[in-house]
Short mmCIF file of N, CA and C in Angstrom, two decimals:
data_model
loop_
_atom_site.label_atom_id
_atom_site.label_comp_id
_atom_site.label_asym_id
_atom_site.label_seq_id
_atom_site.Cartn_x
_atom_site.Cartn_y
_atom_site.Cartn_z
N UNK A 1420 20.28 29.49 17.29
CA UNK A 1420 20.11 30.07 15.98
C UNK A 1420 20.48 31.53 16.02
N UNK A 1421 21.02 31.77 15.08
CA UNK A 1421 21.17 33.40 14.82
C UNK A 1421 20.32 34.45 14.80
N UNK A 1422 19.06 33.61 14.65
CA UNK A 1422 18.05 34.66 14.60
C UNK A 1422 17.76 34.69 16.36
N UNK A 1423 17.83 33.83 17.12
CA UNK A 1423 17.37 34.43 18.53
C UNK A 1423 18.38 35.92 18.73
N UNK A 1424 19.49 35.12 18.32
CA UNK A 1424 20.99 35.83 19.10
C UNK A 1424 20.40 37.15 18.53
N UNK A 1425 20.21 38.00 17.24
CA UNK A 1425 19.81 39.09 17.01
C UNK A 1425 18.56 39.58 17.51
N UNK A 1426 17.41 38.70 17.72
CA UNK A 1426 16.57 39.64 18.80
C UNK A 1426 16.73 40.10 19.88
N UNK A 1427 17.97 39.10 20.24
CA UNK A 1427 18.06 39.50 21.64
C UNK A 1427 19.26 41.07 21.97
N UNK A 1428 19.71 41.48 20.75
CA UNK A 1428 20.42 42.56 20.53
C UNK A 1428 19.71 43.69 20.30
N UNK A 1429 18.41 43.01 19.57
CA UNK A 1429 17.61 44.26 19.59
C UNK A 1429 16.03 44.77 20.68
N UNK A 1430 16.65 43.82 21.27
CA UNK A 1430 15.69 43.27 22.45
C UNK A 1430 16.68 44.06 23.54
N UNK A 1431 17.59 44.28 23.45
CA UNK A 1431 18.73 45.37 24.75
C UNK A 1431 18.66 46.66 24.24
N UNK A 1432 18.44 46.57 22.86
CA UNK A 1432 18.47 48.44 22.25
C UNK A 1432 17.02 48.90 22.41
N UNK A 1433 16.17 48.36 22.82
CA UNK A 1433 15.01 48.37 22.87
C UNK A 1433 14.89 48.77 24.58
N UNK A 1434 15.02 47.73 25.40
CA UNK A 1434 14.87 48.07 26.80
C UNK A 1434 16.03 49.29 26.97
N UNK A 1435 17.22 49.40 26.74
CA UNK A 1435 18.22 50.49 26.92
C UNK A 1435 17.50 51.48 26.57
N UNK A 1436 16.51 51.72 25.42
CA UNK A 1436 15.60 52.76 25.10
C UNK A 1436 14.62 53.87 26.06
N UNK A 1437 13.97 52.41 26.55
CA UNK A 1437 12.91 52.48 27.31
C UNK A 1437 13.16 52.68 28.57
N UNK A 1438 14.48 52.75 28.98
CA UNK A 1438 14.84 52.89 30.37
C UNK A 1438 15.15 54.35 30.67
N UNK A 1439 15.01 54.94 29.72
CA UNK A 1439 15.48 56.40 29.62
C UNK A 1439 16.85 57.02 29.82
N UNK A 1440 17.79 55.75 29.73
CA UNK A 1440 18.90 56.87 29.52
C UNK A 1440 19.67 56.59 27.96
N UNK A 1441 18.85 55.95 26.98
CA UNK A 1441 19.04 56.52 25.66
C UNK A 1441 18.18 57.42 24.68
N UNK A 1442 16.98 57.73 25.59
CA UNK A 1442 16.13 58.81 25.23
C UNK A 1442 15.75 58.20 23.74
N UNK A 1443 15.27 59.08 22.89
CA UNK A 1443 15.27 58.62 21.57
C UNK A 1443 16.36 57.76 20.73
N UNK A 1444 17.25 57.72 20.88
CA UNK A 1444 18.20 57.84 20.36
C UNK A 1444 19.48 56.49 21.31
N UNK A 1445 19.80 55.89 20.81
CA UNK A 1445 20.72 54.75 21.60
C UNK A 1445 22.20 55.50 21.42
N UNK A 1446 22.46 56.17 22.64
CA UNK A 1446 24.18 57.27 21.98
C UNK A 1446 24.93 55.97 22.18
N UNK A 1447 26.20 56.38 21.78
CA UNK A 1447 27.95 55.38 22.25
C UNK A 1447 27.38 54.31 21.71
N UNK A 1448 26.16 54.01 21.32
CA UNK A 1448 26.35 52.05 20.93
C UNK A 1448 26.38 52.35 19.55
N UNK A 1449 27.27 51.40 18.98
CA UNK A 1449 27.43 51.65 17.77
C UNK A 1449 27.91 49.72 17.35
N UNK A 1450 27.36 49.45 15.88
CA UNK A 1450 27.54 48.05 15.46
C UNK A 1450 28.50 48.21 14.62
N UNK A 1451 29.75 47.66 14.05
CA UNK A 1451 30.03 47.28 12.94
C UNK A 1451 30.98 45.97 12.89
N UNK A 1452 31.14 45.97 10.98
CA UNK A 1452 31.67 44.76 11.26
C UNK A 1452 31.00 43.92 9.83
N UNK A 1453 31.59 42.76 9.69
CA UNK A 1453 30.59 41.99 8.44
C UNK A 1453 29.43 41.61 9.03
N UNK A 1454 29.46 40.48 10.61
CA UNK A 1454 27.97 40.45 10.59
C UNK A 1454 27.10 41.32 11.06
N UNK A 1455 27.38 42.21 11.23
CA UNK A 1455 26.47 43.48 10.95
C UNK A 1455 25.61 43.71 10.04
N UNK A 1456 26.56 43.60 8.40
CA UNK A 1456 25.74 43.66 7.38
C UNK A 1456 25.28 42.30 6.99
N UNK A 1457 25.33 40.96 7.54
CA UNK A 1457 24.93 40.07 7.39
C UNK A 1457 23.79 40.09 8.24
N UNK A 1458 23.58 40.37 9.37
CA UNK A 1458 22.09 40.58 9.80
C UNK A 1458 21.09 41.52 9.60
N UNK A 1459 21.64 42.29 8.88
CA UNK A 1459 21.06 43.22 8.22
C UNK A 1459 20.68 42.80 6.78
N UNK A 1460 20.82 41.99 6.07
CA UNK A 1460 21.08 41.34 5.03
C UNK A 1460 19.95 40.50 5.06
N UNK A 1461 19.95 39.61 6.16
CA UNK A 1461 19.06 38.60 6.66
C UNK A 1461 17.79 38.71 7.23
N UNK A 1462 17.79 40.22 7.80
CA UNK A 1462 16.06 40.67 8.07
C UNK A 1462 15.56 41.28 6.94
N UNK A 1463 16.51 41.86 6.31
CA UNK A 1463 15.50 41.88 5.08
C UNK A 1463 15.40 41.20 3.80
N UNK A 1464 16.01 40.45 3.96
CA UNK A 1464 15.88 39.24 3.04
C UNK A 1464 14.23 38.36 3.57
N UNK A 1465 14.69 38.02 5.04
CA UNK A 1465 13.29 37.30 5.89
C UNK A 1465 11.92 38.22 5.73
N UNK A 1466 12.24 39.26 5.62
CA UNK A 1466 10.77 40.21 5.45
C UNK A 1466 10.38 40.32 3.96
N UNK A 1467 11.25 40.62 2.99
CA UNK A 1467 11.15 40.43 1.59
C UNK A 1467 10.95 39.41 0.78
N UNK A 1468 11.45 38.39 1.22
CA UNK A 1468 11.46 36.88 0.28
C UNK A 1468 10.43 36.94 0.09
N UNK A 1469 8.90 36.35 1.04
CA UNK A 1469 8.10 35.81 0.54
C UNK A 1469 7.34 36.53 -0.72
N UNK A 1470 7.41 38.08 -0.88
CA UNK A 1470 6.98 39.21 -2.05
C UNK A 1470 7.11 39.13 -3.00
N UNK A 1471 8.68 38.92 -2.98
CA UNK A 1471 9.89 38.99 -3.88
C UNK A 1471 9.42 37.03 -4.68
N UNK A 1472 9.08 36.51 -4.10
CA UNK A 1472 8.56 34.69 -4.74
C UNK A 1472 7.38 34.89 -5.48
N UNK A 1473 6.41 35.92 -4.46
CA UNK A 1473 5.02 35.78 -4.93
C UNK A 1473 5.52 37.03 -6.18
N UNK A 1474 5.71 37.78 -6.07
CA UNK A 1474 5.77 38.42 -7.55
C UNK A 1474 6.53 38.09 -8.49
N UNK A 1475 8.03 37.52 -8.65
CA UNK A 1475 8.56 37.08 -9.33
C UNK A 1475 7.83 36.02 -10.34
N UNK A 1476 7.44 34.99 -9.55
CA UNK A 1476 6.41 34.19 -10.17
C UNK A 1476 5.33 34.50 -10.38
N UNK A 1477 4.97 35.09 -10.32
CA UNK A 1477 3.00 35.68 -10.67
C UNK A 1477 3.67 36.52 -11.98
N UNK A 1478 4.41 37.18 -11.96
CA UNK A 1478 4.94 37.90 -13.61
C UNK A 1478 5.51 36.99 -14.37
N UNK A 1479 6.46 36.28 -14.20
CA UNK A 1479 7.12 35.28 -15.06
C UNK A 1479 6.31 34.30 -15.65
N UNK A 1480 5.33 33.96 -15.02
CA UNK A 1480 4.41 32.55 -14.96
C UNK A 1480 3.01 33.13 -15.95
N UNK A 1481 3.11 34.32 -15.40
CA UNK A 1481 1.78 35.17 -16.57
C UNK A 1481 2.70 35.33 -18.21
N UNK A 1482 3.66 35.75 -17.82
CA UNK A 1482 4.68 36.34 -19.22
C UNK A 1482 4.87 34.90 -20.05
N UNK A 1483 5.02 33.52 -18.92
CA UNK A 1483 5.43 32.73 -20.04
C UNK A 1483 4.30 32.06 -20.49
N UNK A 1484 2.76 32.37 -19.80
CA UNK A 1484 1.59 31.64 -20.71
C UNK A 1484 1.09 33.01 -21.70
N UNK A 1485 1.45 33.67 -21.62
CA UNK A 1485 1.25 35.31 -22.66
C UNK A 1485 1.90 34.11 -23.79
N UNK A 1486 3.10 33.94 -23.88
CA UNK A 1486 4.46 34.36 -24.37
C UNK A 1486 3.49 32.61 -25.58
N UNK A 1487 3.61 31.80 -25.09
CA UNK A 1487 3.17 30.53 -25.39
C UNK A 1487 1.51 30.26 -25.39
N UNK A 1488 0.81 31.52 -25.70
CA UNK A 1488 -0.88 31.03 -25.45
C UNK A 1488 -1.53 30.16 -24.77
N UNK A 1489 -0.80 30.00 -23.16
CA UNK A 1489 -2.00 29.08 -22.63
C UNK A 1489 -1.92 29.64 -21.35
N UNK A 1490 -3.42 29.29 -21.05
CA UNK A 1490 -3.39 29.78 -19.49
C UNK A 1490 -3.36 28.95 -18.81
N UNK A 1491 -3.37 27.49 -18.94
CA UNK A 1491 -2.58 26.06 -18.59
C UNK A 1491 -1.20 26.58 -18.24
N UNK A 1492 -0.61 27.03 -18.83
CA UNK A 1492 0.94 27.25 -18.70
C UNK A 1492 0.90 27.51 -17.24
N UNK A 1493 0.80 28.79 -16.66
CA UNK A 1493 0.65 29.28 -15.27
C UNK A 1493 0.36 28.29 -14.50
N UNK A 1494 -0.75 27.56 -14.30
CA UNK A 1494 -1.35 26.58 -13.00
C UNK A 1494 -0.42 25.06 -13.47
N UNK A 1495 -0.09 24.86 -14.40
CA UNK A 1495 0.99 23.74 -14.48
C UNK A 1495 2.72 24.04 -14.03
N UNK A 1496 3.04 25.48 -14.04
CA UNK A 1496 4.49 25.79 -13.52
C UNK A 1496 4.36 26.32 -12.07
N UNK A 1497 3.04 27.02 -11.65
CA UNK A 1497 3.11 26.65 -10.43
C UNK A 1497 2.63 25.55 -9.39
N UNK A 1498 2.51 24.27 -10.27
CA UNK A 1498 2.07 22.64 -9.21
C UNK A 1498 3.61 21.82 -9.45
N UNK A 1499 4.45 22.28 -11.02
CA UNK A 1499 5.81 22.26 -11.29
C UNK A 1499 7.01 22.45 -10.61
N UNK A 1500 6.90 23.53 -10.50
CA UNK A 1500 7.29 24.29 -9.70
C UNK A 1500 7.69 24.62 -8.15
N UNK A 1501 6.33 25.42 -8.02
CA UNK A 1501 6.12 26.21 -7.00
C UNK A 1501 5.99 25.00 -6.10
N UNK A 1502 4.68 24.10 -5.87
CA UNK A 1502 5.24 22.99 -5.16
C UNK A 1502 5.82 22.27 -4.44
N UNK A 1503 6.58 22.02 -5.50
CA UNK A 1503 7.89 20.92 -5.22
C UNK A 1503 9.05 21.52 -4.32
N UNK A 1504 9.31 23.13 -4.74
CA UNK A 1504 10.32 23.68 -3.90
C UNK A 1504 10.32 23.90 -2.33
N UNK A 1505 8.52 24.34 -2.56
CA UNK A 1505 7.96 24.22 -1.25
C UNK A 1505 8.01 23.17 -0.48
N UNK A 1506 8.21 22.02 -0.46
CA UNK A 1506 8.04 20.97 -0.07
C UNK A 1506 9.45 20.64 0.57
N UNK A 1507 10.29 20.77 -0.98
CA UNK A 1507 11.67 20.38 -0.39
C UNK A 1507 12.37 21.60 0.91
N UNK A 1508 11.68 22.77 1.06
CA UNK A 1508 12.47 23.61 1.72
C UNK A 1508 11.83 23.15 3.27
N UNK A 1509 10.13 22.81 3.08
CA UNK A 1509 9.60 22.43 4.38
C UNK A 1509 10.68 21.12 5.00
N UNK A 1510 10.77 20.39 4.12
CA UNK A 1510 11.53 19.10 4.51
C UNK A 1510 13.07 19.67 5.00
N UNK A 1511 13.41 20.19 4.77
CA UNK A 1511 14.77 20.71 5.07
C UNK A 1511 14.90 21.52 6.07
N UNK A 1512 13.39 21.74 6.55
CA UNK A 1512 13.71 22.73 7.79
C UNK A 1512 12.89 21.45 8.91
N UNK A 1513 12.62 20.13 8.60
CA UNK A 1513 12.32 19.41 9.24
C UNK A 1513 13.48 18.55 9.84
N UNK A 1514 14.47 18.57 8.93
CA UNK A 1514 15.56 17.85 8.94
C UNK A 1514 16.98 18.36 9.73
N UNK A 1515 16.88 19.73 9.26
CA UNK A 1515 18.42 20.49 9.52
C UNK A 1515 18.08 21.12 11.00
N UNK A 1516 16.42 21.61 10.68
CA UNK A 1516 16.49 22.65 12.00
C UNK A 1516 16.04 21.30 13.18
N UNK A 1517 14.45 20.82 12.49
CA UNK A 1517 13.45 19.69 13.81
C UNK A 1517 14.63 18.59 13.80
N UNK A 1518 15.10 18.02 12.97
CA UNK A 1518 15.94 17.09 13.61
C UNK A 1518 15.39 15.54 13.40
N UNK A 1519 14.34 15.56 12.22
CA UNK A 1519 13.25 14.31 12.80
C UNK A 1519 14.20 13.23 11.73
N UNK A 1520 15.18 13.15 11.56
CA UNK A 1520 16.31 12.14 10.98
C UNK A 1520 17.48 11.77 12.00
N UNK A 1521 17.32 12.71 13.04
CA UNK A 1521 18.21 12.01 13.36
C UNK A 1521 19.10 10.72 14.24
N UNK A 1522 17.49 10.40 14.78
CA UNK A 1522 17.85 9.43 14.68
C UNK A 1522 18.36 7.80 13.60
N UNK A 1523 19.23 7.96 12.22
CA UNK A 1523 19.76 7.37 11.93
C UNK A 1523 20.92 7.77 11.96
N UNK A 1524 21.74 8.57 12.95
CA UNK A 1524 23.27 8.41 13.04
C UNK A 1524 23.63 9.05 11.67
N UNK A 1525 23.12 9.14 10.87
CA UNK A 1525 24.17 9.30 9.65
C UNK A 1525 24.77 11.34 9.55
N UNK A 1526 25.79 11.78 10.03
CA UNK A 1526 26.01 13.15 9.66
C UNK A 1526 25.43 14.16 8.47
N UNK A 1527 25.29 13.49 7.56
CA UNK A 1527 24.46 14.68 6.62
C UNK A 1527 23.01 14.90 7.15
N UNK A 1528 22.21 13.76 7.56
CA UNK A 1528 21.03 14.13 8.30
C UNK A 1528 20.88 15.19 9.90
N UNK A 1529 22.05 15.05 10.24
CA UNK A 1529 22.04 15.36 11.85
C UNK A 1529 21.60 17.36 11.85
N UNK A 1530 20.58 17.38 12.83
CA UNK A 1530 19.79 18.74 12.72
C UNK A 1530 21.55 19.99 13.82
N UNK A 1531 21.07 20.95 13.29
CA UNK A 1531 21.81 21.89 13.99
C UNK A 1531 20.99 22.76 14.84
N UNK A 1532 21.18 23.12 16.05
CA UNK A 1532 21.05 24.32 16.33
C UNK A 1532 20.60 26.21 15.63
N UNK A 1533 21.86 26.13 14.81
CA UNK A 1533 22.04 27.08 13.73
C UNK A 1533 21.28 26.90 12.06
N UNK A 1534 20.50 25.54 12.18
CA UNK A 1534 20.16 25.47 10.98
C UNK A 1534 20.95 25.59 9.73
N UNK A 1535 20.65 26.45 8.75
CA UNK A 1535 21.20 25.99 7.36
C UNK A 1535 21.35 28.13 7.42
N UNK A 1536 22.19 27.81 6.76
CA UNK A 1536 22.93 29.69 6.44
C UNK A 1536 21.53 30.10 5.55
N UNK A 1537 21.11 31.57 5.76
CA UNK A 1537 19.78 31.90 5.06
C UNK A 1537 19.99 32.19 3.75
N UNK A 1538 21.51 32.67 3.26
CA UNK A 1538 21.10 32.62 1.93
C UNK A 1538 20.59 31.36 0.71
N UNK A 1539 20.84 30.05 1.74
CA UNK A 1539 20.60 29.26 1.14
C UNK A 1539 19.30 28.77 0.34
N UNK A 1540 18.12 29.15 0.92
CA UNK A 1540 16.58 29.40 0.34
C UNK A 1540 16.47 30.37 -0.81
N UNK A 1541 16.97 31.65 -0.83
CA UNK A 1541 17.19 32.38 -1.74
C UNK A 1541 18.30 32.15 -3.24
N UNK A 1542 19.39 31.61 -2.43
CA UNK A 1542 19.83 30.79 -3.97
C UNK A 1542 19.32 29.65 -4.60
N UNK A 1543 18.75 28.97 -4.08
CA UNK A 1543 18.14 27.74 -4.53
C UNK A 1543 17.07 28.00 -5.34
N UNK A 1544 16.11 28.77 -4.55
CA UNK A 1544 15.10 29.58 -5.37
C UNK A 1544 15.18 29.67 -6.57
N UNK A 1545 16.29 30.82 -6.45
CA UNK A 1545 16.72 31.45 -7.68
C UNK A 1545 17.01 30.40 -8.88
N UNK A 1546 18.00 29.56 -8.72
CA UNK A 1546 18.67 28.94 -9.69
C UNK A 1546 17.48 27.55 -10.38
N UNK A 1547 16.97 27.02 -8.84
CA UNK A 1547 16.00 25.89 -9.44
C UNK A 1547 14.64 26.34 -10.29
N UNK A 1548 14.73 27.62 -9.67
CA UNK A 1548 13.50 27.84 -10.66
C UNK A 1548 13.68 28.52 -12.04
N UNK A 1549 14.73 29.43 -11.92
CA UNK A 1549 15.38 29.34 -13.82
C UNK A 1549 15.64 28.28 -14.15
N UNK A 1550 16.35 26.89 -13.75
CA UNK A 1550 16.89 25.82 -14.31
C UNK A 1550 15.25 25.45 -15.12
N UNK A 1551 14.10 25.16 -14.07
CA UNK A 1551 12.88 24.25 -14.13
C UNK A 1551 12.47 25.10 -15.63
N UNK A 1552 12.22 26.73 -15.43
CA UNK A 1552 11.67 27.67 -16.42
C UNK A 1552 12.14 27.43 -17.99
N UNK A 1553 13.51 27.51 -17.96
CA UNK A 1553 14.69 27.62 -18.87
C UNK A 1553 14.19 25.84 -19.76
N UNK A 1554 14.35 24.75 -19.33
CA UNK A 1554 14.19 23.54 -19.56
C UNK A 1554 12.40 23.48 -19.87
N UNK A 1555 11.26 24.27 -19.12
CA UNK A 1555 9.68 24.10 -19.54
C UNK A 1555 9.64 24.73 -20.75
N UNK A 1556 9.95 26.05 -21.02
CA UNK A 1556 10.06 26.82 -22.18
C UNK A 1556 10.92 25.77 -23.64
N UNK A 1557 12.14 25.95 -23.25
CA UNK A 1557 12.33 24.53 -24.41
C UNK A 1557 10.94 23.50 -24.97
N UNK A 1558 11.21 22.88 -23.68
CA UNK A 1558 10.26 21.73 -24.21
C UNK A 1558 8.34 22.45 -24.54
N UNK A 1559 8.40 23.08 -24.37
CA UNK A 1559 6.86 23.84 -25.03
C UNK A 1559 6.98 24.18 -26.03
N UNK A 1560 8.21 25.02 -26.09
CA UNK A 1560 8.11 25.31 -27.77
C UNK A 1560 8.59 24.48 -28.63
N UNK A 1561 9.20 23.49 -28.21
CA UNK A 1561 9.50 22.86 -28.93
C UNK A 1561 8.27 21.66 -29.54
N UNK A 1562 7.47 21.64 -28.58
CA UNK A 1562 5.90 20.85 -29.14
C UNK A 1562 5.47 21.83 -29.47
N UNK A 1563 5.51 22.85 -29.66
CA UNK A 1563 4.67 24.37 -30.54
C UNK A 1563 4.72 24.10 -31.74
N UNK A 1564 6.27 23.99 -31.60
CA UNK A 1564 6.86 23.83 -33.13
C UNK A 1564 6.47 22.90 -34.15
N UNK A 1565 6.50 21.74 -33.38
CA UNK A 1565 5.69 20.40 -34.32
C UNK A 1565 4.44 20.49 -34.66
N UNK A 1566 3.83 20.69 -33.20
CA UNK A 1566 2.37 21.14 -33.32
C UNK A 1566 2.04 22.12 -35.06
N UNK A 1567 2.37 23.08 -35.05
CA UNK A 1567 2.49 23.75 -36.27
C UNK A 1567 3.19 23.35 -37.76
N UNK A 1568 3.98 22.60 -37.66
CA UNK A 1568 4.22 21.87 -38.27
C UNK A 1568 3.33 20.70 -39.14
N UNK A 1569 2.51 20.43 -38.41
CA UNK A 1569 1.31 19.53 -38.67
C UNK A 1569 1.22 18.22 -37.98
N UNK A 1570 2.18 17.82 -36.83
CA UNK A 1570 2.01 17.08 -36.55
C UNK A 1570 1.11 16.99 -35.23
N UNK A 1571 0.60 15.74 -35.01
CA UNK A 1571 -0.31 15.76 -33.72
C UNK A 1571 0.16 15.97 -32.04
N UNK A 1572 -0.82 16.17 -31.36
CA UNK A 1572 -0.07 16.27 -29.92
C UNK A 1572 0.52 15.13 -29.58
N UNK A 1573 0.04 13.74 -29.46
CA UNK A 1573 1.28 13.09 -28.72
C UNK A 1573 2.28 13.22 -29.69
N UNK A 1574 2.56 12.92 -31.24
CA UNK A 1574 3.78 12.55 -31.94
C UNK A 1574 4.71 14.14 -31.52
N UNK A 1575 4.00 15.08 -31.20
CA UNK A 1575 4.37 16.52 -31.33
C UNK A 1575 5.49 16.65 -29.74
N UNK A 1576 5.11 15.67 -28.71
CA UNK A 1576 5.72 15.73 -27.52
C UNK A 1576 6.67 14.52 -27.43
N UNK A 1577 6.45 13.79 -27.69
CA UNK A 1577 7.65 12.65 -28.16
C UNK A 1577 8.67 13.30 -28.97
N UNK A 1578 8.19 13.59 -29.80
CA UNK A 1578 9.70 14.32 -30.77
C UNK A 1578 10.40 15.20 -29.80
N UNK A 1579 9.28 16.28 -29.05
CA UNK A 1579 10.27 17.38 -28.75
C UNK A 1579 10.69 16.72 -27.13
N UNK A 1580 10.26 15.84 -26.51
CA UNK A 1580 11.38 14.87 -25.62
C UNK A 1580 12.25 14.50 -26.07
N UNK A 1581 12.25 14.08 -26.97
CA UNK A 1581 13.25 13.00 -27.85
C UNK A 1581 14.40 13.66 -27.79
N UNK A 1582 14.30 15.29 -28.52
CA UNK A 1582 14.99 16.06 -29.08
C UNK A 1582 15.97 17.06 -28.13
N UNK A 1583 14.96 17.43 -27.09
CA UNK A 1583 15.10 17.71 -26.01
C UNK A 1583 16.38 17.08 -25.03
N UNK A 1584 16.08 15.65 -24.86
CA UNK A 1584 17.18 14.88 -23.86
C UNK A 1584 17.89 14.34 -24.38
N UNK A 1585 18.16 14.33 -25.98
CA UNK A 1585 18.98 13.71 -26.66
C UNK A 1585 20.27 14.49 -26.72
N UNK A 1586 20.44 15.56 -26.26
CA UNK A 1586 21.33 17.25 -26.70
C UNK A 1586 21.92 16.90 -25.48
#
């Protein structure tokens, strides 16, 4: 995995340190290059994500039961949600990294070494959980709408399914 290979780079700038002939300071070594800024990219992505999830969602998830009057809203988009992604990312690091598929031969299951590229948790994130948000908001207001309208809660969620997956 990539992540050993970089400790172990900073695991030599570290002892080279401590050995005293880079004093404070590591002279002549110098990194560049793309994966440079790709591992640089990637520790702080790995140190930030989990913040960057827990606040994203703790504001969005408050803003959209503000936004829609319920405080149902929140504890239903994060069991929605939050969850499910969790689950699928645990499974995917059971699969790609542990390997526990592979014994059926089949190549899309087969685990790597290198695992799965890291931006991949962070885009998924991103997109499945606007897709999930973008599609809950519809369909809420759209039973808001009936709801106010005068019609009752179930006829009020049938319509706005109806209306909803019919588009």
């Amino acid at each position: 995995r990539i992540e050993s290979f970089i400790q172990e780079v900073f695991d030599t700038i570290d002892a080279f340190k401590a050995s005293g002939r880079g004093g404070d300071a590591v002279h002549g070594l110098h990194f560049a290059g793309l994966q440079v800024g790709l591992v640089e990219d990637m520790r702080i992505s790995f140190d930030e994500f989990p913040l960057l999830v827990g606040l994203t969602c703790a504001v969005v998830f408050t803003l959209l039961g503000i936004m829609l009057s319920s405080v149902f809203v929140v504890v239903r988009l994060t069991l929605t949600v939050i969850l499910p992604l969790a689950a699928v990312f645990g499974f995917s690091v059971l699969v790609y990294q542990d390997g526990i598929l592979d014994w059926t031969g089949l190549a899309q299951f087969k685990s790597s070494d290198l695992g799965f590229f890291f931006y991949v948790p962070i885009l998924t994130f991103t997109i499945t959980t606007a897709l999930a948000l973008d599609y809950d908001v519809l369909v809420v207001s759209r039973v808001k709408e009936h709801r106010f309208a005068g019609y009752s809660i179930r006829p009020s969620i049938l319509r706005a399914m109806w209306e909803v997956n019919s588009t």
